[in-house]
Coordinates of C-alpha atoms in Angstrom, one line a residue:
X1 CA 0.1 0.0 -0.1
X2 CA 1.4 3.3 -0.9
X3 CA 1.5 6.0 1.7
X4 CA -1.9 7.9 1.8
X5 CA -2.0 11.3 3.3
X6 CA -3.7 14.8 2.7
X7 CA -1.7 17.5 4.4
X8 CA -4.1 20.7 4.7
X9 CA -1.6 22.8 6.7
X10 CA -0.2 24.3 3.6
X11 CA -1.8 25.9 0.5
X12 CA -2.0 24.0 -1.8
X13 CA -2.5 21.1 0.1
X14 CA 0.0 18.0 -0.1
X15 CA -1.6 14.9 -1.3
X16 CA -0.3 11.4 -1.8
X17 CA -2.0 8.5 -3.4
X18 CA -5.5 10.6 -3.1
X19 CA -7.8 12.9 -4.7
X20 CA -9.8 14.8 -2.3
X21 CA -13.3 16.4 -2.8
X22 CA -15.2 18.5 -0.3
X23 CA -18.5 20.0 0.5
X24 CA -19.6 22.9 2.8
X25 CA -16.0 23.3 3.7
X26 CA -13.8 26.4 3.9
X27 CA -10.0 26.3 2.9
X28 CA -8.1 28.1 5.4
X29 CA -4.2 28.4 5.3
X30 CA -3.5 25.8 7.9
X31 CA -6.7 23.6 7.9
X32 CA -10.0 22.8 6.4
X33 CA -13.0 24.0 8.2
X34 CA -15.9 21.7 7.9
X35 CA -19.4 23.3 8.9
X36 CA -22.7 21.5 9.6
X37 CA -23.3 18.5 7.3
X38 CA -19.9 19.3 5.4
X39 CA -17.6 16.5 4.5
X40 CA -14.3 15.6 2.6
X41 CA -13.8 12.6 0.6
X42 CA -10.4 10.8 -0.1
X43 CA -10.3 8.7 -3.2
X44 CA -7.4 6.5 -2.7
X45 CA -5.9 3.0 -4.1
X46 CA -4.9 -0.2 -2.3
X47 CA -3.2 -3.1 -3.6
X48 CA -5.3 -5.6 -1.8
X49 CA -2.8 -6.7 0.7
X50 CA -4.5 -4.9 3.6
X51 CA -7.5 -7.1 3.7
X52 CA -6.0 -9.3 6.3
X53 CA -4.4 -7.0 8.6
X54 CA -6.5 -3.8 8.0
X55 CA -5.2 -0.1 8.1
X56 CA -4.8 2.7 10.7
X57 CA -6.5 5.9 10.0
X58 CA -5.2 9.0 11.7
X59 CA -7.1 12.3 11.6
X60 CA -5.2 15.6 13.0
X61 CA -7.7 18.2 14.0
X62 CA -7.0 21.7 15.7
X63 CA -8.8 23.1 18.7
X64 CA -11.9 22.3 20.2
X65 CA -13.3 18.7 20.0
X66 CA -15.9 18.6 17.2
X67 CA -18.0 15.4 16.7
X68 CA -17.2 13.6 13.4
X69 CA -18.5 10.7 11.4
X70 CA -16.0 8.3 9.3
X71 CA -17.2 6.2 6.6
X72 CA -15.4 3.8 4.6
X73 CA -16.6 2.5 1.1
X74 CA -20.1 3.5 2.2
X75 CA -20.0 1.8 5.6
X76 CA -19.7 3.6 8.9
X77 CA -16.6 3.1 10.8
X78 CA -17.5 5.8 13.6
X79 CA -20.4 8.2 14.5
X80 CA -20.3 11.2 16.5
X81 CA -16.5 10.6 17.4
X82 CA -15.1 13.1 19.9
X83 CA -11.9 13.5 22.1
X84 CA -11.0 15.4 25.2
X85 CA -10.4 18.9 24.6
X86 CA -6.8 19.7 23.4
X87 CA -6.4 22.8 25.6
X88 CA -6.1 25.4 22.9
X89 CA -7.4 27.0 19.8
X90 CA -4.6 25.8 17.5
X91 CA -3.4 22.7 19.4
X92 CA -3.2 19.7 16.9
X93 CA -4.7 16.5 18.2
X94 CA -4.6 13.1 16.6
X95 CA -7.7 10.8 16.5
X96 CA -6.6 7.3 15.6
X97 CA -9.0 4.6 14.4
X98 CA -8.3 1.0 13.1
X99 CA -10.0 0.3 9.8
X100 CA -10.9 -3.4 9.3
X101 CA -9.4 -5.1 6.4
X102 CA -12.8 -6.4 5.1
X103 CA -14.0 -2.8 4.4
X104 CA -11.0 -2.2 2.1
X105 CA -11.2 -3.2 -1.4
X106 CA -8.4 -3.9 -3.8
X107 CA -8.1 -0.9 -6.1
X108 CA -10.3 2.2 -5.5
X109 CA -11.6 3.1 -2.1
X110 CA -13.4 6.0 -0.7
X111 CA -13.1 7.4 3.0
X112 CA -15.4 10.2 3.9
X113 CA -14.9 12.4 7.2
X114 CA -18.2 14.2 7.9
X115 CA -19.3 17.0 10.4
X116 CA -22.9 15.9 11.4
X117 CA -25.9 17.9 10.5
X118 CA -26.9 20.5 13.1
X119 CA -23.4 20.8 14.5
X120 CA -22.7 24.3 15.7
X121 CA -18.8 24.2 15.7
X122 CA -16.5 23.8 12.9
X123 CA -14.6 20.6 12.5
X124 CA -11.0 21.9 11.7
X125 CA -8.9 19.2 9.7
X126 CA -5.1 19.7 9.6
X127 CA -4.2 16.3 8.1
X128 CA -5.4 12.9 7.3
X129 CA -3.0 9.9 7.0
X130 CA -3.8 6.1 6.2
X131 CA -1.2 3.2 6.8
X132 CA -1.3 -0.4 6.7
X133 CA -1.6 -1.8 10.2
X134 CA 1.9 -3.2 10.0
X135 CA 3.5 0.0 9.2
X136 CA 1.4 2.6 11.0
X137 CA 3.8 5.6 10.7
X138 CA 4.7 5.3 7.2
X139 CA 2.3 7.8 5.7
X140 CA 3.2 10.4 8.4
X141 CA 7.1 9.9 7.7
X142 CA 6.2 10.4 4.0
X143 CA 4.3 13.5 4.7
X144 CA 7.0 15.0 7.0
X145 CA 9.7 14.2 4.4
X146 CA 7.7 16.0 1.7
X147 CA 7.0 19.1 4.1
X148 CA 10.6 19.2 4.7
X149 CA 11.3 20.3 1.2
X150 CA 9.5 23.3 1.5
X151 CA 11.8 25.2 3.7
X152 CA 11.1 28.9 2.9
X153 CA 8.6 30.3 5.1
X154 CA 6.7 33.5 5.0
X155 CA 4.7 34.9 7.8
X156 CA 2.4 37.8 8.4
X157 CA 3.2 39.1 12.0
X158 CA 1.8 41.2 14.8
X159 CA 3.4 43.0 17.7
X160 CA 1.9 43.8 21.2
X161 CA 4.0 46.3 23.3
X162 CA 4.3 45.7 27.1
X163 CA 1.2 47.1 28.7
X164 CA -0.8 47.1 25.6
X165 CA -4.1 45.4 25.1
X166 CA -4.2 45.5 21.2
X167 CA -2.1 43.6 18.6
X168 CA -0.4 46.0 15.9
X169 CA 0.4 44.8 12.4
X170 CA 4.3 44.5 11.9
X171 CA 6.5 43.5 9.0
X172 CA 6.5 40.3 7.1
X173 CA 9.0 37.6 8.4
X174 CA 10.6 35.4 5.8
X175 CA 13.3 32.9 6.6
X176 CA 15.1 29.9 5.3
X177 CA 17.7 27.9 7.3
X178 CA 19.0 24.8 6.0
X179 CA 22.1 22.6 7.0
X180 CA 21.2 20.2 4.2
X181 CA 19.4 17.8 6.6
X182 CA 15.7 19.0 5.8
X183 CA 14.9 19.4 9.5
X184 CA 11.9 21.2 10.3
X185 CA 12.7 24.1 12.8
X186 CA 10.9 24.2 16.3
X187 CA 12.7 27.4 17.6
X188 CA 14.4 30.5 16.2
X189 CA 16.1 33.7 17.6
X190 CA 18.1 36.4 15.9
X191 CA 19.8 39.6 16.6
X192 CA 20.3 42.5 14.4
X193 CA 23.4 44.8 13.8
X194 CA 21.0 47.6 15.6
X195 CA 20.9 45.4 18.8
X196 CA 17.3 44.4 18.2
X197 CA 16.6 40.8 19.5
X198 CA 13.8 38.4 18.5
X199 CA 13.0 34.9 19.8
X200 CA 10.0 32.6 18.6
X201 CA 8.7 29.2 18.9
X202 CA 6.7 27.5 15.9
X203 CA 3.5 25.4 16.1
X204 CA 3.8 21.8 15.5
X205 CA 2.3 22.1 12.0
X206 CA 4.3 25.4 11.4
X207 CA 1.1 27.3 10.6
X208 CA 2.3 30.2 13.2
X209 CA 4.5 31.2 16.1
X210 CA 4.7 32.9 19.3
X211 CA 7.4 34.8 20.7
X212 CA 8.9 38.1 22.0
X213 CA 10.8 41.1 20.7
X214 CA 13.2 43.7 22.0
X215 CA 13.5 46.7 19.8
X216 CA 16.7 48.6 19.4
X217 CA 15.6 51.2 21.8
X218 CA 14.8 48.5 24.4
X219 CA 11.0 48.5 24.0
X220 CA 9.7 45.1 24.7
X221 CA 6.7 43.2 23.3
X222 CA 5.0 40.0 22.4
X223 CA 5.5 38.8 18.6
X224 CA 3.4 36.4 16.9
X225 CA 2.9 35.2 13.3
X226 CA 0.5 33.3 10.9
X227 CA 2.0 31.3 8.1
X228 CA 1.0 32.8 4.7
X229 CA 3.2 30.9 2.2
X230 CA 5.8 28.1 2.2
X231 CA 8.2 27.2 -0.8
X232 CA 10.9 24.9 -1.7
X233 CA 14.1 26.6 -2.0
X234 CA 15.0 28.9 -4.0
X235 CA 11.3 29.8 -4.7
X236 CA 10.3 32.9 -2.6
X237 CA 14.0 34.2 -2.1
X238 CA 14.3 36.6 -4.9
X239 CA 15.7 40.0 -3.9
X240 CA 16.5 39.0 -0.2
X241 CA 20.1 38.7 1.0
X242 CA 21.0 34.9 1.3
X243 CA 24.2 33.9 3.3
X244 CA 25.7 30.6 2.0
X245 CA 28.6 29.0 4.0
X246 CA 30.8 26.0 3.5
X247 CA 31.0 24.6 7.0
X248 CA 33.2 22.7 9.4
X249 CA 32.7 20.9 12.8
X250 CA 35.4 20.7 15.3
X251 CA 35.7 17.2 16.6
X252 CA 38.5 15.3 18.5
X253 CA 40.9 18.4 18.0
X254 CA 40.3 18.5 14.2
X255 CA 38.0 20.6 11.9
X256 CA 36.0 18.3 9.7
X257 CA 33.8 19.3 6.7
X258 CA 30.1 19.3 7.4
X259 CA 28.4 20.5 4.2
X260 CA 26.5 23.7 3.4
X261 CA 24.5 26.0 5.6
X262 CA 22.1 28.5 4.1
X263 CA 20.7 31.4 6.2
X264 CA 18.0 33.7 4.8
X265 CA 16.3 35.9 7.5
X266 CA 14.3 39.1 6.6
X267 CA 12.1 40.6 9.3
X268 CA 11.5 43.9 7.5
X269 CA 13.9 45.8 9.4
X270 CA 16.7 48.0 8.0
X271 CA 19.5 46.2 9.5
X272 CA 21.6 43.0 8.9
X273 CA 21.4 39.9 11.0
X274 CA 24.5 39.3 13.2
X275 CA 23.4 36.3 15.2
X276 CA 21.2 33.4 14.6
X277 CA 20.2 30.6 16.9
X278 CA 17.8 27.7 16.1
X279 CA 16.7 24.2 17.1
X280 CA 14.7 21.6 15.1
X281 CA 12.1 18.9 15.6
X282 CA 14.8 16.3 15.9
X283 CA 16.4 17.8 18.9
X284 CA 19.5 19.5 17.0
X285 CA 20.5 22.9 18.1
X286 CA 22.9 25.4 16.5
X287 CA 23.9 29.1 17.0
X288 CA 26.2 31.2 14.7
X289 CA 27.5 34.7 14.7
X290 CA 28.5 36.4 11.5
X291 CA 32.0 37.8 11.6
X292 CA 31.4 40.9 9.2
X293 CA 27.8 41.5 9.5
X294 CA 28.3 45.1 11.0
X295 CA 28.4 47.6 8.3
X296 CA 31.8 49.5 7.8
X297 CA 32.2 52.7 5.7
X298 CA 33.6 52.8 2.3
X299 CA 37.3 53.6 3.1
X300 CA 37.9 55.1 -0.3
X301 CA 34.9 57.6 -0.1
X302 CA 35.3 61.0 1.5
X303 CA 33.1 62.3 4.1
X304 CA 29.7 63.6 2.6
X305 CA 30.5 62.0 -0.8
X306 CA 27.9 60.1 -2.7
X307 CA 28.6 56.9 -4.5
X308 CA 26.6 54.9 -7.0
X309 CA 25.3 51.8 -5.5
X310 CA 23.0 50.7 -8.4
X311 CA 25.0 47.4 -8.8
X312 CA 23.5 46.4 -5.3
X313 CA 20.2 46.4 -6.8
X314 CA 19.1 42.5 -6.8
X315 CA 15.5 43.0 -8.0
X316 CA 13.3 45.5 -10.0
X317 CA 9.5 44.9 -10.6
X318 CA 7.1 47.3 -12.6
X319 CA 3.6 47.8 -12.6
X320 CA 3.7 46.8 -16.4
X321 CA 6.3 46.6 -19.1
X322 CA 6.6 45.9 -23.0
X323 CA 8.2 42.5 -22.5
X324 CA 7.4 41.3 -25.9
X325 CA 9.4 44.2 -27.5
X326 CA 12.3 43.5 -25.2
X327 CA 11.6 46.7 -23.3
X328 CA 11.3 45.5 -19.7
X329 CA 12.2 47.0 -16.4
X330 CA 15.5 45.0 -16.2
X331 CA 16.8 47.3 -18.9
X332 CA 16.7 50.2 -16.3
X333 CA 19.9 48.8 -14.7
X334 CA 21.8 48.4 -17.9
X335 CA 24.4 50.9 -19.2
X336 CA 23.4 50.1 -22.6
X337 CA 21.1 52.5 -24.4
X338 CA 18.1 50.1 -24.0
X339 CA 14.8 51.2 -22.2
X340 CA 11.9 50.5 -20.2
X341 CA 8.4 51.3 -21.8
X342 CA 4.8 50.8 -20.2
X343 CA 1.6 51.4 -22.1
X344 CA 0.1 53.8 -19.6
X345 CA 0.3 57.5 -18.4
X346 CA 1.0 56.5 -14.9
X347 CA 3.4 53.7 -13.6
X348 CA 5.1 52.4 -10.7
X349 CA 8.7 50.9 -10.3
X350 CA 9.9 49.0 -7.4
X351 CA 13.7 48.3 -6.6
X352 CA 15.2 46.0 -3.9
X353 CA 18.7 46.4 -2.8
X354 CA 21.0 43.6 -1.7
X355 CA 21.3 45.3 1.8
X356 CA 19.8 48.5 3.4
X357 CA 21.3 51.9 2.2
X358 CA 20.6 55.6 2.8
X359 CA 19.8 56.6 -0.7
X360 CA 20.3 60.4 -0.9
X361 CA 20.3 61.0 -4.7
X362 CA 18.9 59.2 -7.7
X363 CA 19.5 59.6 -11.4
X364 CA 17.0 59.1 -14.3
X365 CA 18.0 58.8 -17.9
X366 CA 15.5 59.7 -20.6
X367 CA 14.8 57.2 -23.6
X368 CA 15.5 57.3 -27.2
X369 CA 12.3 58.7 -28.7
X370 CA 9.0 60.6 -28.1
X371 CA 9.8 63.2 -25.4
X372 CA 6.1 63.3 -24.4
X373 CA 6.6 59.8 -23.0
X374 CA 9.0 61.3 -20.4
X375 CA 8.1 61.2 -16.8
X376 CA 7.0 64.7 -15.4
X377 CA 5.4 64.1 -12.1
X378 CA 6.5 61.7 -9.6
X379 CA 7.4 60.5 -5.8
X380 CA 10.4 58.6 -4.8
X381 CA 9.8 56.5 -1.8
X382 CA 11.7 54.1 0.6
X383 CA 10.5 51.0 2.5
X384 CA 11.6 48.6 5.1
X385 CA 9.2 45.7 4.3
X386 CA 7.7 46.5 1.0
X387 CA 4.4 47.4 2.7
X388 CA 4.8 50.7 4.5
X389 CA 6.3 53.3 2.3
X390 CA 7.9 56.7 3.1
X391 CA 8.0 59.6 0.7
X392 CA 11.4 60.9 0.4
X393 CA 11.3 63.2 -2.5
X394 CA 8.4 64.6 -4.7
X395 CA 8.8 66.2 -8.2
X396 CA 6.4 68.1 -10.4
X397 CA 6.7 69.6 -13.9
X398 CA 10.1 68.2 -14.6
X399 CA 11.4 68.2 -18.3
X400 CA 14.0 66.3 -20.2
X401 CA 15.5 68.5 -23.0
X402 CA 17.3 65.7 -25.1
X403 CA 17.2 62.0 -25.6
X404 CA 19.3 60.0 -23.2
X405 CA 19.9 62.9 -21.0
X406 CA 20.6 61.9 -17.5
X407 CA 19.5 64.1 -14.6
X408 CA 20.3 64.1 -10.8
X409 CA 17.8 64.6 -8.2
X410 CA 19.3 65.1 -4.8
X411 CA 17.3 65.2 -1.3
X412 CA 18.0 65.0 2.3
X413 CA 18.1 61.4 3.7
X414 CA 19.8 59.5 6.6
X415 CA 17.6 56.6 6.9
X416 CA 18.6 53.3 5.2
X417 CA 16.0 51.4 3.4
X418 CA 16.3 48.2 1.3
X419 CA 13.3 48.8 -0.9
X420 CA 12.8 52.1 -3.0
X421 CA 10.1 53.1 -5.3
X422 CA 9.5 55.5 -8.2
X423 CA 5.9 56.4 -8.4
X424 CA 5.1 58.3 -11.6
X425 CA 2.0 60.2 -11.7
X426 CA 2.1 62.0 -14.8
X427 CA 4.1 62.0 -18.0
X428 CA 4.7 64.8 -20.7
X429 CA 1.2 63.9 -22.6
X430 CA 1.6 60.6 -24.3
X431 CA -0.3 57.3 -23.4
X432 CA 3.1 55.8 -22.7
X433 CA 6.0 56.0 -20.2
X434 CA 9.6 55.3 -20.9
X435 CA 13.0 55.6 -19.3
X436 CA 16.3 54.3 -20.2
X437 CA 18.1 54.0 -16.9
X438 CA 17.5 54.5 -13.2
X439 CA 20.6 55.0 -10.7
X440 CA 20.9 55.1 -6.9
X441 CA 23.5 57.1 -5.0
X442 CA 24.2 56.8 -1.3
X443 CA 26.4 58.5 1.3
X444 CA 29.7 57.2 2.2
X445 CA 29.6 54.9 5.3
X446 CA 25.7 54.2 5.0
X447 CA 26.0 51.3 2.5
X448 CA 28.5 48.7 3.4
X449 CA 30.8 47.2 0.8
X450 CA 30.0 43.7 -0.2
X451 CA 32.2 41.9 2.5
X452 CA 32.0 38.3 2.7
X453 CA 30.6 37.3 6.1
X454 CA 32.0 34.1 7.6
X455 CA 30.7 32.7 11.1
X456 CA 31.6 31.1 14.3
X457 CA 29.3 29.2 16.4
X458 CA 28.3 25.7 17.9
X459 CA 26.3 22.8 16.6
X460 CA 24.7 20.3 19.0
X461 CA 23.4 17.1 17.6
X462 CA 20.4 15.6 19.6
X463 CA 21.8 13.6 22.4
X464 CA 25.4 14.3 21.7
X465 CA 28.0 16.8 23.1
X466 CA 28.0 20.2 21.2
X467 CA 30.9 20.9 18.8
X468 CA 32.5 23.9 17.4
X469 CA 31.0 25.2 14.1
X470 CA 32.4 27.5 11.8
X471 CA 31.7 28.5 8.2
X472 CA 33.2 30.4 5.0
X473 CA 31.0 32.4 2.7
X474 CA 30.2 30.6 -0.6
X475 CA 29.4 33.1 -3.4
X476 CA 26.1 32.9 -5.2
X477 CA 22.6 32.1 -4.5
X478 CA 22.3 28.5 -5.6
X479 CA 23.1 25.5 -3.6
X480 CA 25.6 22.9 -4.9
X481 CA 25.1 20.7 -1.8
X482 CA 24.4 17.0 -2.6
X483 CA -12.8 31.2 3.7
X484 CA -16.1 29.4 3.3
X485 CA -16.4 27.2 0.4
X486 CA -20.2 26.0 0.5
X487 CA -21.4 24.9 -2.8
X488 CA -25.0 24.6 -4.0
X489 CA -27.1 21.3 -4.1
X490 CA -29.2 20.2 -6.9
X491 CA -31.3 17.3 -7.6
X492 CA -28.4 15.0 -7.7
X493 CA -27.2 16.0 -4.2
X494 CA -24.5 18.2 -3.2
X495 CA -21.9 19.6 -5.6
X496 CA -18.4 18.8 -4.6
X497 CA -15.3 20.9 -5.0
X498 CA -12.1 19.3 -6.0
X499 CA -9.2 20.3 -3.7
X500 CA -6.3 22.0 -5.1
X501 CA -3.4 20.0 -4.2
X502 CA 0.4 19.8 -4.7
X503 CA 0.7 16.5 -6.7
X504 CA 4.4 16.7 -7.0
X505 CA 4.9 13.1 -5.5
X506 CA 1.2 11.8 -5.5
X507 CA 1.9 9.0 -7.9
X508 CA 4.7 6.7 -7.3
X509 CA 4.8 5.1 -10.7
X510 CA 3.4 5.3 -14.3
X511 CA 0.4 3.1 -13.2
X512 CA -0.6 5.0 -10.3
X513 CA -0.1 8.2 -12.2
X514 CA -2.5 7.1 -14.9
X515 CA -4.9 5.9 -12.3
X516 CA -4.8 9.1 -10.6
X517 CA -5.3 11.3 -13.8
X518 CA -8.3 9.2 -14.5
X519 CA -9.7 9.8 -11.2
X520 CA -9.2 13.6 -11.6
X521 CA -10.8 13.5 -15.0
X522 CA -13.8 11.9 -13.6
X523 CA -14.1 14.6 -11.0
X524 CA -13.9 17.3 -13.5
X525 CA -16.3 15.6 -15.9
X526 CA -19.0 15.5 -13.1
X527 CA -21.7 18.1 -14.0

């Protein structure tokens, strides 16, 4: 029997050897919420060897204990099944049932989990796994292995200052920490170069965290987050500084190679990270301090001198661009006489720097033709997190007198931002906007030179003595290490929806792949 699991703690859900349909069910980021008379159906396949020993069903729910019915191939296995309260709104709880072998059929099987009609509460399903009785942990292990590949996490966060009753929105938290062992984190703490410190602990299903934060000025507060997205590396990391290290562990007086370590941690603040500590679900723990994380002035720059930092731009996004004509936003970073063009009289350009810098001047270069496409009115803005923007400079009635003319726009600014925006609100009269180049200049000492950041620290394997741990920077981003969804009801009964799932490893071979595709097609053909 292939592992059967449906992990609803991520979006899309992770599915293996199953197609899932649902009715009167809301799809939340960390679970499915079944209302009164709602249900899910898992259409899965067995090879017939389970008839003698049976199977083990584990249903993981969140929060309050709500009754559920379990039906296998049309026969009730449990009715009104409840468990004691789990002790918290988001605490996961496993409900384990033995499924008699005689209820399973070789080939297709249908498992239903229902919320009884008239039930007032919501049955919140986080996961469902099904195993042969002789290997009851196989599906859970397979589900954990699949989850571990999605090691880039994004959380929406909130802070509550000491003495305050209300939570306040905070910057997004994005992180990725991987030693090559695909371990799921349990706790994480970090310190920025400005002295701010944060420590958090994650829920078992990684759907959220709770912790505390001390700001650079000493202000204390609680800190919590809700998972919004999760990717397999390197997805989700574009434009965010990533540290890659070749590492060694100190054992028996010698330093021995121990693979690669990747650290990406972006909490939306305008400072770099200088120390990171973490533990994982396996009981391993580590702590590292980056030896050159503190920004240092450019030794060759005179006091008050501005220097061009355009080469530190790692990402540029435009509200639109003429991609088919090769006139995209990336051309704005090129020294060639190319251009960016948008078919609109207003536009937005967002730039992400490799690290925060206090930009105090920018340069715009007009493009090759049509003067009436030149920007005329705009705002230049900075942001720490890409959500809250501060206007640094406002221009109105500006004119370029010739083609490929470069003009400087200086303003007073000492704050370091990693994201900058050019918000063009009017042009010189055309229905299009164009530019050839955008450049950024920052004050000496405000943007550190790109120095390699090695680290020192320790690594403590579970159940073993801690060892020395050190790393040397490896250049480059790539690793070379080996809501309510109720549907209407007609004469044929309730209309089911097909759950969107990550089917990467759903089918184990060509035969099972063909079988699952047939099932999917059958669902999609259903009127």
